[in-house]
């Protein structure tokens, strides 16, 4: 009898084990920043020499290294800073970076410049990922004419780097479609002091299960939007697409709209606060339907002028969940 009880208990434990897992970005979200690397102390491993790795190395200044005025450079000595900033914005800004891994075994993270940034929210943009025989670089080649052109300017000298590097993060859109890559980039590759410079962030998120499935997933989900609020403090546009997943959709459909606050509220509170502070737009996309949280919140506040703020937030959560739930029915 004891053996049977042990077997049943072990079986139940194995059945429930997947439900105790957190969300796929949880461990990276809570990881410590990477150790500071010594700057320009030797050749880099070619398999790791991405633009972001080069910039991470460039960002670390050793005590003995100094930034010279470069007075012999006409660009720096004759043009005022505001004109130089316009040039940096023209050269380095206005792009969409599709960031993801290679399909080979090395699993390198590569940056692809979007060919059609005006339609970044439409279609799959497969032509932006055209393969080449050699690894993409920042300099043009016969087999890769669409070179980024980013590194040559930034690594010209430390003064230009210090003036221009913020533009690279603030004047472009970062687009991710893989959970692991998004947080490896944010927490493992990007210098922490650059997080606040990012203005536009897009993420096609794949959830293996509903964020409210268990305590660990709820914590990961709450911490995610705390991260967006506190560490990506310069965000002006956050676009999160929740990719279709049957377990996630099934739990959404089984949850009453009035009971959905545990997982909807972190999104709503982050969106309201970010919009109040800096006019940030937060969009959540489900099955092709775009949910602008601030628009929903504002409409409900106008419809319930005498309601308290907490009540308006609760009603916003209910309406947000209703729209998400209906989106899964409307495009099947």
PDB file of C-alpha atoms in Angstrom, residues 67-77 159:
ATOM      1  CA  UNK A  67      38.995  60.977 -24.717  1.00  0.00           C
ATOM      2  CA  UNK A  68      40.944  63.547 -26.727  1.00  0.00           C
ATOM      3  CA  UNK A  69      39.336  66.623 -28.257  1.00  0.00           C
ATOM      4  CA  UNK A  70      40.453  65.580 -31.766  1.00  0.00           C
ATOM      5  CA  UNK A  71      40.961  69.214 -32.743  1.00  0.00           C
ATOM      6  CA  UNK A  72      42.603  68.170 -36.013  1.00  0.00           C
ATOM      7  CA  UNK A  73      39.252  66.733 -37.164  1.00  0.00           C
ATOM      8  CA  UNK A  74      37.223  69.327 -39.093  1.00  0.00           C
ATOM      9  CA  UNK A  75      33.994  67.476 -38.344  1.00  0.00           C
ATOM     10  CA  UNK A  76      34.527  67.911 -34.604  1.00  0.00           C
ATOM     11  CA  UNK A  77      36.289  71.255 -34.539  1.00  0.00           C
ATOM     12  CA  UNK A 159      34.629  61.440 -28.714  1.00  0.00           C
TER      13      UNK A 159
END
